[in-house]
């Protein structure tokens, strides 16, 4: 579905993404990680800004809402997409996530 803001992408039923879990979705060749930080849903592009490595494969800490790049250890804030540690220094793109009728969707512009 499409609206003025962007395209809504189906992620999964809410029951399939519990606290501390991550789901990887792909849309038009772009991979996006959707994370459940103890009930708060966040989505970021699955690409480390340091070397284009896959972020979603890294260690996810739901309590601090961060993911660590598995290649070089940069820690990313899932709420903002900004790196918290080096070697990455540029943020990654974030995406709005919604929960409606027990279905999780994300918006891609």
XYZ file of C-alpha atoms in Angstrom:
109
model
C 0.000 0.000 0.000
C 1.107 3.556 -0.660
C 0.328 6.908 0.929
C 1.786 10.416 0.671
C 4.670 9.559 2.979
C 5.884 6.335 1.368
C 5.282 2.649 0.817
C 4.111 0.422 3.675
C 5.967 -2.891 3.791
C 4.596 -5.916 5.638
C 7.116 -7.202 8.200
C 5.280 -9.925 10.120
C 2.478 -10.567 12.605
C 3.294 -8.896 15.938
C 3.347 -12.268 17.708
C 6.333 -13.305 15.565
C 8.603 -10.449 16.714
C 8.785 -10.560 20.483
C 10.965 -8.425 22.758
C 14.654 -8.962 22.010
C 14.007 -10.345 18.532
C 14.940 -9.063 15.073
C 13.420 -9.644 11.648
C 15.223 -8.940 8.373
C 13.058 -7.807 5.456
C 13.999 -6.977 1.897
C 12.360 -4.449 -0.393
C 13.592 -3.676 -3.913
C 17.042 -5.057 -3.151
C 17.401 -3.136 0.120
C 17.660 -5.064 3.390
C 16.188 -3.563 6.559
C 16.452 -4.900 10.104
C 13.370 -4.516 12.299
C 14.181 -4.799 16.006
C 11.971 -5.165 19.080
C 13.698 -3.294 21.914
C 11.651 -4.613 24.826
C 8.390 -3.577 23.164
C 9.574 -0.560 21.136
C 9.947 -1.281 17.414
C 12.782 0.255 15.367
C 14.039 -0.306 11.824
C 17.430 0.529 10.294
C 19.112 -0.259 7.025
C 21.129 -3.469 7.210
C 24.377 -1.782 6.218
C 27.208 -0.572 8.403
C 28.222 2.933 7.372
C 31.875 2.015 7.966
C 32.289 -0.809 5.442
C 28.820 -1.773 4.182
C 28.761 -4.914 6.341
C 25.453 -6.474 7.447
C 24.349 -4.931 10.759
C 21.436 -7.269 11.436
C 23.844 -10.201 11.842
C 25.492 -8.424 14.767
C 24.797 -8.719 18.465
C 21.495 -7.037 19.352
C 21.044 -5.630 22.875
C 17.339 -4.968 23.459
C 17.938 -3.280 26.830
C 20.169 -0.562 25.334
C 18.474 -0.692 21.899
C 21.768 -1.142 20.050
C 23.259 -3.492 17.484
C 26.971 -4.170 17.059
C 28.459 -4.510 13.594
C 29.888 -8.042 13.420
C 32.850 -6.970 11.267
C 34.567 -4.209 13.222
C 32.474 -3.711 16.364
C 30.826 -0.331 15.791
C 27.803 -0.020 18.039
C 24.697 1.594 16.476
C 21.766 3.219 18.282
C 18.629 1.666 16.786
C 16.475 4.674 17.690
C 18.551 7.161 15.672
C 20.795 5.084 13.391
C 23.835 6.908 14.778
C 27.006 5.017 15.656
C 28.002 5.140 19.297
C 31.529 3.807 18.773
C 34.225 3.886 16.104
C 35.262 2.966 13.473
C 31.840 3.989 12.063
C 31.099 7.702 12.333
C 28.208 8.220 9.888
C 24.622 7.260 10.767
C 22.594 4.674 8.885
C 19.062 5.270 7.642
C 16.136 4.582 9.960
C 12.566 3.798 8.935
C 9.194 4.387 10.644
C 7.650 1.217 12.058
C 3.961 0.790 12.872
C 1.854 -1.779 14.688
C -1.750 -1.986 13.501
C -4.241 -4.837 13.865
C -1.471 -7.060 15.277
C 0.617 -6.548 12.124
C 4.034 -4.867 11.991
C 4.777 -2.696 8.966
C 7.546 -0.307 8.047
C 7.508 2.687 5.755
C 9.980 3.112 2.920
C 10.055 6.341 0.922
